[in-house]
Amino acid sequence: MLDLSPIKKIWKEIPRYRIYSFLLFLVFAVWGLQRAMHRHWVCDDAFITYRYSLNLQDGLGAVFNEGEKVEGYTNFLWMLLLSIGLNFHLPPERLSQGLGIFSYLGSLLVLYLFSLKNDLSGKYKSVLPFASIALAIQPHAQIYATGGLETSFFGFLLVAGLSIVFHSHHSKHLFWGFLFLGLASLTRPEGFLFYFWASLYALYAKPGKGSPIDQIMKVFFYQLPLFFLVLPYIFWKIDYYGSFTPNTYWAKYGQGIYPRQGLRYIFLYLNSYYVFYIFFFVLLLKYSPDFLLEINNRLATKTREWKRSRQYRKMFQMVVPKKKKWEFHLPRIGFRTTPVLMFTILAIIPSLLYVIYLVMMGGDFMFARLLISFSGVFFLGMEMFLYYRLKEGSRIFFSILLLLSLPLYYNPYEGTKLPIIDGITEESSIYRINEVYRLKQILFPLRESFQNGNVHIAFSGSQAMYAYYMNPPYALEISTGLTDTEIARMGSQSRGRIGHERLIPVDYLYDRGIDILLFDRDLPGQTDYNLLRIKGIPTPFRILKYKKNTMKYLKKNPRLEFVDFEEYLDKYIENMDSYSTTKIKKDFREFNKYYFHLNRDPERKVHFLSIVPDRD
């Protein structure tokens, strides 16, 4: 018979509060995952990354259009993973959702293990794993667990890397922390900020023991991700795209600082989640004037004692001990470095620096997306403050109050006709997953026709799924310029929705060889012959250039409807006698640009030349 006595013994030795803590985590984690899967969706911007992944898998390189090396994405590692998935016939819209869910689960586990680590080390009893529960019940953490973008994945890499660096002292453990932060740097540009900030933190807070050579070797070992991952990626990126700054920066923020819009973006998020205001109120209660006065007195006393110490006299000085070996003594701050302070230095300060950057640059057009990745970091900071700074009664009360405020958040978009406020959109309310798959069924059968016809399209940021599913040889994003360096650097007369303020002149579309315009800003005007309709989609699109060789492939597809311009010309010629010369001249100028300059058709053109000289 199986002897279960060792297991029973271990079970009896486990404190009951740890069992309750784990059960609480388990219940909320399962609930959060269930809600995240129920809310699964794919935003349109994800299809920009999907097309990069598809082209990489097809051997064209990390490009949006063949031969154009433009970095129109900011999630290299995410794009690479999706491209690998395509090699195994995994659709990126499904793979990205699966990776996002697993990343969300990974973040929940890391936050729980962070609390457990503090508990096992005797720092505090983690009866209530605050950070993990908070992330599990935050609605937008659940929403952005999917969405198709790297939001959840980056949040997992960030919180995992920072947690390991914070708790580690051995170089072997620090290596894993910096590996996660290195991967975060390859996932989003702000990852570089956290990597290099954590490197400075480790140099100060994780001093090595032994000779200077031993300390240098320790630093070199845990910085292996820098030398073999981060720096090679930077060098490749500059060599491949010609710049360290992605084109997306110019597309969104190239028109200068926009702090007014940035404040709208931040406060729209803060006003939705009372948890941040409640926590700020708790800070005010804790750090009251009397408390601050006492802290000031303690700091003054500590400073006087520090100035009398040998460490103060030797700070930043090279000293020669009796063994005649040179050593360098790093400076030490003159007050006690508490865990809360050290975590604030490591994780909270760089997070706030990034928030300040967002404010200055105008935030984003997607509600909460660029802030949700940092939820785990902020919730860990709250947890450490609650457990280190508050007594048990206050800790439990404020923990429950903060947690209750998360699911009861204020939805600013409720009751609005369109989920857009000040140019900031709740996109999960627009791109319903059923609608995405419905469009896939409509657009995917058009892929062969658009490829064989060598069709060039122009689309807006809300139509990226058209560019992915139809996969034409050339696609130009014209609302922001994400994939075009010239559009990204075009100015605008007024500021509005971040990254969507440009009006592209129609001549630029002609110069880029665009055949079909999906994004209608009344350029060019609608006529009775230049509309293209796709069955199942109510909005018509505009044909800019009617190329006979191109349109014959589109005409074979029964899902596409448009006017056969050759037949249209024949009818026009039959009725020319009833038209005025002024009308014929005007129409011929349009017909020239639309058809005659692109196709050899002297039989039809001669009817116009008899009335309108060719120079007209």
JSON list of N, CA and C in Angstrom, two decimals, residues 73-76 154-155 157-159 180-198 244-246 249 350-355 357-358 370 373-374:
[
{"chain": "A", "resi": 73, "resn": "TYR", "atom": "N", "xyz": [6.00, 48.43, -36.94]},
{"chain": "A", "resi": 73, "resn": "TYR", "atom": "CA", "xyz": [5.52, 47.69, -35.77]},
{"chain": "A", "resi": 73, "resn": "TYR", "atom": "C", "xyz": [6.47, 47.98, -34.61]},
{"chain": "A", "resi": 74, "resn": "THR", "atom": "N", "xyz": [6.04, 47.71, -33.40]},
{"chain": "A", "resi": 74, "resn": "THR", "atom": "CA", "xyz": [6.89, 47.93, -32.22]},
{"chain": "A", "resi": 74, "resn": "THR", "atom": "C", "xyz": [6.90, 46.70, -31.33]},
{"chain": "A", "resi": 75, "resn": "ASN", "atom": "N", "xyz": [6.75, 45.53, -31.93]},
{"chain": "A", "resi": 75, "resn": "ASN", "atom": "CA", "xyz": [6.65, 44.30, -31.14]},
{"chain": "A", "resi": 75, "resn": "ASN", "atom": "C", "xyz": [7.40, 43.16, -31.85]},
{"chain": "A", "resi": 76, "resn": "PHE", "atom": "N", "xyz": [8.70, 43.34, -32.02]},
{"chain": "A", "resi": 76, "resn": "PHE", "atom": "CA", "xyz": [9.50, 42.42, -32.83]},
{"chain": "A", "resi": 76, "resn": "PHE", "atom": "C", "xyz": [9.37, 40.98, -32.38]},
{"chain": "A", "resi": 154, "resn": "PHE", "atom": "N", "xyz": [3.99, 41.38, -22.99]},
{"chain": "A", "resi": 154, "resn": "PHE", "atom": "CA", "xyz": [4.97, 42.32, -22.47]},
{"chain": "A", "resi": 154, "resn": "PHE", "atom": "C", "xyz": [4.82, 42.51, -20.97]},
{"chain": "A", "resi": 155, "resn": "GLY", "atom": "N", "xyz": [3.57, 42.59, -20.50]},
{"chain": "A", "resi": 155, "resn": "GLY", "atom": "CA", "xyz": [3.34, 42.72, -19.06]},
{"chain": "A", "resi": 155, "resn": "GLY", "atom": "C", "xyz": [3.90, 41.55, -18.28]},
{"chain": "A", "resi": 157, "resn": "LEU", "atom": "N", "xyz": [6.49, 39.50, -19.23]},
{"chain": "A", "resi": 157, "resn": "LEU", "atom": "CA", "xyz": [7.95, 39.56, -19.26]},
{"chain": "A", "resi": 157, "resn": "LEU", "atom": "C", "xyz": [8.46, 40.63, -18.31]},
{"chain": "A", "resi": 158, "resn": "LEU", "atom": "N", "xyz": [7.77, 41.76, -18.26]},
{"chain": "A", "resi": 158, "resn": "LEU", "atom": "CA", "xyz": [8.21, 42.87, -17.41]},
{"chain": "A", "resi": 158, "resn": "LEU", "atom": "C", "xyz": [8.12, 42.52, -15.93]},
{"chain": "A", "resi": 159, "resn": "VAL", "atom": "N", "xyz": [6.96, 42.03, -15.49]},
{"chain": "A", "resi": 159, "resn": "VAL", "atom": "CA", "xyz": [6.78, 41.75, -14.07]},
{"chain": "A", "resi": 159, "resn": "VAL", "atom": "C", "xyz": [7.64, 40.56, -13.65]},
{"chain": "A", "resi": 180, "resn": "PHE", "atom": "N", "xyz": [14.57, 37.88, -18.92]},
{"chain": "A", "resi": 180, "resn": "PHE", "atom": "CA", "xyz": [13.17, 38.28, -19.11]},
{"chain": "A", "resi": 180, "resn": "PHE", "atom": "C", "xyz": [13.09, 39.75, -19.54]},
{"chain": "A", "resi": 181, "resn": "LEU", "atom": "N", "xyz": [13.89, 40.61, -18.92]},
{"chain": "A", "resi": 181, "resn": "LEU", "atom": "CA", "xyz": [13.86, 42.03, -19.28]},
{"chain": "A", "resi": 181, "resn": "LEU", "atom": "C", "xyz": [14.42, 42.23, -20.69]},
{"chain": "A", "resi": 182, "resn": "GLY", "atom": "N", "xyz": [15.40, 41.41, -21.07]},
{"chain": "A", "resi": 182, "resn": "GLY", "atom": "CA", "xyz": [15.92, 41.47, -22.44]},
{"chain": "A", "resi": 182, "resn": "GLY", "atom": "C", "xyz": [14.86, 41.10, -23.45]},
{"chain": "A", "resi": 183, "resn": "LEU", "atom": "N", "xyz": [14.10, 40.05, -23.15]},
{"chain": "A", "resi": 183, "resn": "LEU", "atom": "CA", "xyz": [12.99, 39.66, -24.03]},
{"chain": "A", "resi": 183, "resn": "LEU", "atom": "C", "xyz": [11.93, 40.75, -24.08]},
{"chain": "A", "resi": 184, "resn": "ALA", "atom": "N", "xyz": [11.70, 41.42, -22.93]},
{"chain": "A", "resi": 184, "resn": "ALA", "atom": "CA", "xyz": [10.75, 42.53, -22.91]},
{"chain": "A", "resi": 184, "resn": "ALA", "atom": "C", "xyz": [11.23, 43.67, -23.81]},
{"chain": "A", "resi": 185, "resn": "SER", "atom": "N", "xyz": [12.55, 43.89, -23.88]},
{"chain": "A", "resi": 185, "resn": "SER", "atom": "CA", "xyz": [13.11, 44.93, -24.74]},
{"chain": "A", "resi": 185, "resn": "SER", "atom": "C", "xyz": [12.88, 44.61, -26.21]},
{"chain": "A", "resi": 186, "resn": "LEU", "atom": "N", "xyz": [12.87, 43.33, -26.54]},
{"chain": "A", "resi": 186, "resn": "LEU", "atom": "CA", "xyz": [12.60, 42.92, -27.92]},
{"chain": "A", "resi": 186, "resn": "LEU", "atom": "C", "xyz": [11.11, 42.94, -28.25]},
{"chain": "A", "resi": 187, "resn": "THR", "atom": "N", "xyz": [10.29, 43.04, -27.20]},
{"chain": "A", "resi": 187, "resn": "THR", "atom": "CA", "xyz": [8.83, 43.01, -27.39]},
{"chain": "A", "resi": 187, "resn": "THR", "atom": "C", "xyz": [8.25, 44.41, -27.53]},
{"chain": "A", "resi": 188, "resn": "ARG", "atom": "N", "xyz": [8.75, 45.38, -26.74]},
{"chain": "A", "resi": 188, "resn": "ARG", "atom": "CA", "xyz": [8.30, 46.75, -26.86]},
{"chain": "A", "resi": 188, "resn": "ARG", "atom": "C", "xyz": [9.48, 47.68, -26.57]},
{"chain": "A", "resi": 189, "resn": "PRO", "atom": "N", "xyz": [9.53, 48.86, -27.21]},
{"chain": "A", "resi": 189, "resn": "PRO", "atom": "CA", "xyz": [10.68, 49.76, -27.02]},
{"chain": "A", "resi": 189, "resn": "PRO", "atom": "C", "xyz": [10.88, 50.20, -25.57]},
{"chain": "A", "resi": 190, "resn": "GLU", "atom": "N", "xyz": [9.78, 50.36, -24.80]},
{"chain": "A", "resi": 190, "resn": "GLU", "atom": "CA", "xyz": [9.96, 50.80, -23.41]},
{"chain": "A", "resi": 190, "resn": "GLU", "atom": "C", "xyz": [10.66, 49.75, -22.57]},
{"chain": "A", "resi": 191, "resn": "GLY", "atom": "N", "xyz": [10.76, 48.53, -23.08]},
{"chain": "A", "resi": 191, "resn": "GLY", "atom": "CA", "xyz": [11.52, 47.50, -22.38]},
{"chain": "A", "resi": 191, "resn": "GLY", "atom": "C", "xyz": [12.97, 47.89, -22.20]},
{"chain": "A", "resi": 192, "resn": "PHE", "atom": "N", "xyz": [13.53, 48.67, -23.13]},
{"chain": "A", "resi": 192, "resn": "PHE", "atom": "CA", "xyz": [14.92, 49.12, -22.99]},
{"chain": "A", "resi": 192, "resn": "PHE", "atom": "C", "xyz": [15.09, 49.97, -21.74]},
{"chain": "A", "resi": 193, "resn": "LEU", "atom": "N", "xyz": [14.10, 50.83, -21.47]},
{"chain": "A", "resi": 193, "resn": "LEU", "atom": "CA", "xyz": [14.16, 51.67, -20.27]},
{"chain": "A", "resi": 193, "resn": "LEU", "atom": "C", "xyz": [14.28, 50.82, -19.03]},
{"chain": "A", "resi": 194, "resn": "PHE", "atom": "N", "xyz": [13.45, 49.79, -18.92]},
{"chain": "A", "resi": 194, "resn": "PHE", "atom": "CA", "xyz": [13.46, 48.95, -17.73]},
{"chain": "A", "resi": 194, "resn": "PHE", "atom": "C", "xyz": [14.73, 48.10, -17.66]},
{"chain": "A", "resi": 195, "resn": "TYR", "atom": "N", "xyz": [15.25, 47.67, -18.78]},
{"chain": "A", "resi": 195, "resn": "TYR", "atom": "CA", "xyz": [16.47, 46.85, -18.75]},
{"chain": "A", "resi": 195, "resn": "TYR", "atom": "C", "xyz": [17.64, 47.67, -18.22]},
{"chain": "A", "resi": 196, "resn": "PHE", "atom": "N", "xyz": [17.85, 48.83, -18.78]},
{"chain": "A", "resi": 196, "resn": "PHE", "atom": "CA", "xyz": [19.02, 49.61, -18.37]},
{"chain": "A", "resi": 196, "resn": "PHE", "atom": "C", "xyz": [18.83, 50.23, -16.99]},
{"chain": "A", "resi": 197, "resn": "TRP", "atom": "N", "xyz": [17.60, 50.54, -16.62]},
{"chain": "A", "resi": 197, "resn": "TRP", "atom": "CA", "xyz": [17.34, 51.01, -15.25]},
{"chain": "A", "resi": 197, "resn": "TRP", "atom": "C", "xyz": [17.62, 49.90, -14.25]},
{"chain": "A", "resi": 198, "resn": "ALA", "atom": "N", "xyz": [17.17, 48.69, -14.54]},
{"chain": "A", "resi": 198, "resn": "ALA", "atom": "CA", "xyz": [17.43, 47.55, -13.66]},
{"chain": "A", "resi": 198, "resn": "ALA", "atom": "C", "xyz": [18.92, 47.25, -13.59]},
{"chain": "A", "resi": 244, "resn": "PHE", "atom": "N", "xyz": [17.33, 53.41, -35.26]},
{"chain": "A", "resi": 244, "resn": "PHE", "atom": "CA", "xyz": [16.92, 52.78, -34.01]},
{"chain": "A", "resi": 244, "resn": "PHE", "atom": "C", "xyz": [15.46, 53.11, -33.69]},
{"chain": "A", "resi": 245, "resn": "THR", "atom": "N", "xyz": [15.02, 54.30, -34.11]},
{"chain": "A", "resi": 245, "resn": "THR", "atom": "CA", "xyz": [13.65, 54.73, -33.84]},
{"chain": "A", "resi": 245, "resn": "THR", "atom": "C", "xyz": [12.69, 54.12, -34.85]},
{"chain": "A", "resi": 246, "resn": "PRO", "atom": "N", "xyz": [11.67, 53.39, -34.41]},
{"chain": "A", "resi": 246, "resn": "PRO", "atom": "CA", "xyz": [10.73, 52.79, -35.37]},
{"chain": "A", "resi": 246, "resn": "PRO", "atom": "C", "xyz": [9.90, 53.85, -36.07]},
{"chain": "A", "resi": 249, "resn": "TYR", "atom": "N", "xyz": [6.99, 55.60, -34.27]},
{"chain": "A", "resi": 249, "resn": "TYR", "atom": "CA", "xyz": [7.20, 56.80, -33.45]},
{"chain": "A", "resi": 249, "resn": "TYR", "atom": "C", "xyz": [6.83, 58.05, -34.25]},
{"chain": "A", "resi": 350, "resn": "PRO", "atom": "N", "xyz": [10.78, 53.87, -12.91]},
{"chain": "A", "resi": 350, "resn": "PRO", "atom": "CA", "xyz": [10.78, 53.81, -14.38]},
{"chain": "A", "resi": 350, "resn": "PRO", "atom": "C", "xyz": [9.38, 53.74, -14.98]},
{"chain": "A", "resi": 351, "resn": "SER", "atom": "N", "xyz": [8.44, 53.12, -14.26]},
{"chain": "A", "resi": 351, "resn": "SER", "atom": "CA", "xyz": [7.06, 53.08, -14.75]},
{"chain": "A", "resi": 351, "resn": "SER", "atom": "C", "xyz": [6.48, 54.48, -14.81]},
{"chain": "A", "resi": 352, "resn": "LEU", "atom": "N", "xyz": [6.73, 55.27, -13.77]},
{"chain": "A", "resi": 352, "resn": "LEU", "atom": "CA", "xyz": [6.23, 56.65, -13.75]},
{"chain": "A", "resi": 352, "resn": "LEU", "atom": "C", "xyz": [6.93, 57.50, -14.80]},
{"chain": "A", "resi": 353, "resn": "LEU", "atom": "N", "xyz": [8.21, 57.24, -15.05]},
{"chain": "A", "resi": 353, "resn": "LEU", "atom": "CA", "xyz": [8.92, 57.96, -16.11]},
{"chain": "A", "resi": 353, "resn": "LEU", "atom": "C", "xyz": [8.27, 57.69, -17.47]},
{"chain": "A", "resi": 354, "resn": "TYR", "atom": "N", "xyz": [7.88, 56.46, -17.68]},
{"chain": "A", "resi": 354, "resn": "TYR", "atom": "CA", "xyz": [7.21, 56.13, -18.94]},
{"chain": "A", "resi": 354, "resn": "TYR", "atom": "C", "xyz": [5.84, 56.80, -19.03]},
{"chain": "A", "resi": 355, "resn": "VAL", "atom": "N", "xyz": [5.13, 56.86, -17.91]},
{"chain": "A", "resi": 355, "resn": "VAL", "atom": "CA", "xyz": [3.83, 57.54, -17.90]},
{"chain": "A", "resi": 355, "resn": "VAL", "atom": "C", "xyz": [4.01, 59.02, -18.24]},
{"chain": "A", "resi": 357, "resn": "TYR", "atom": "N", "xyz": [6.37, 60.27, -20.06]},
{"chain": "A", "resi": 357, "resn": "TYR", "atom": "CA", "xyz": [6.64, 60.29, -21.51]},
{"chain": "A", "resi": 357, "resn": "TYR", "atom": "C", "xyz": [5.33, 60.20, -22.30]},
{"chain": "A", "resi": 358, "resn": "LEU", "atom": "N", "xyz": [4.44, 59.31, -21.87]},
{"chain": "A", "resi": 358, "resn": "LEU", "atom": "CA", "xyz": [3.14, 59.18, -22.55]},
{"chain": "A", "resi": 358, "resn": "LEU", "atom": "C", "xyz": [2.36, 60.50, -22.50]},
{"chain": "A", "resi": 370, "resn": "LEU", "atom": "N", "xyz": [-1.66, 51.11, -23.39]},
{"chain": "A", "resi": 370, "resn": "LEU", "atom": "CA", "xyz": [-0.26, 51.33, -23.05]},
{"chain": "A", "resi": 370, "resn": "LEU", "atom": "C", "xyz": [-0.03, 51.43, -21.55]},
{"chain": "A", "resi": 373, "resn": "SER", "atom": "N", "xyz": [-0.11, 47.12, -19.32]},
{"chain": "A", "resi": 373, "resn": "SER", "atom": "CA", "xyz": [1.08, 46.29, -19.14]},
{"chain": "A", "resi": 373, "resn": "SER", "atom": "C", "xyz": [1.77, 46.55, -17.81]},
{"chain": "A", "resi": 374, "resn": "PHE", "atom": "N", "xyz": [1.54, 47.72, -17.22]},
{"chain": "A", "resi": 374, "resn": "PHE", "atom": "CA", "xyz": [2.20, 48.08, -15.97]},
{"chain": "A", "resi": 374, "resn": "PHE", "atom": "C", "xyz": [1.31, 47.84, -14.75]}
]
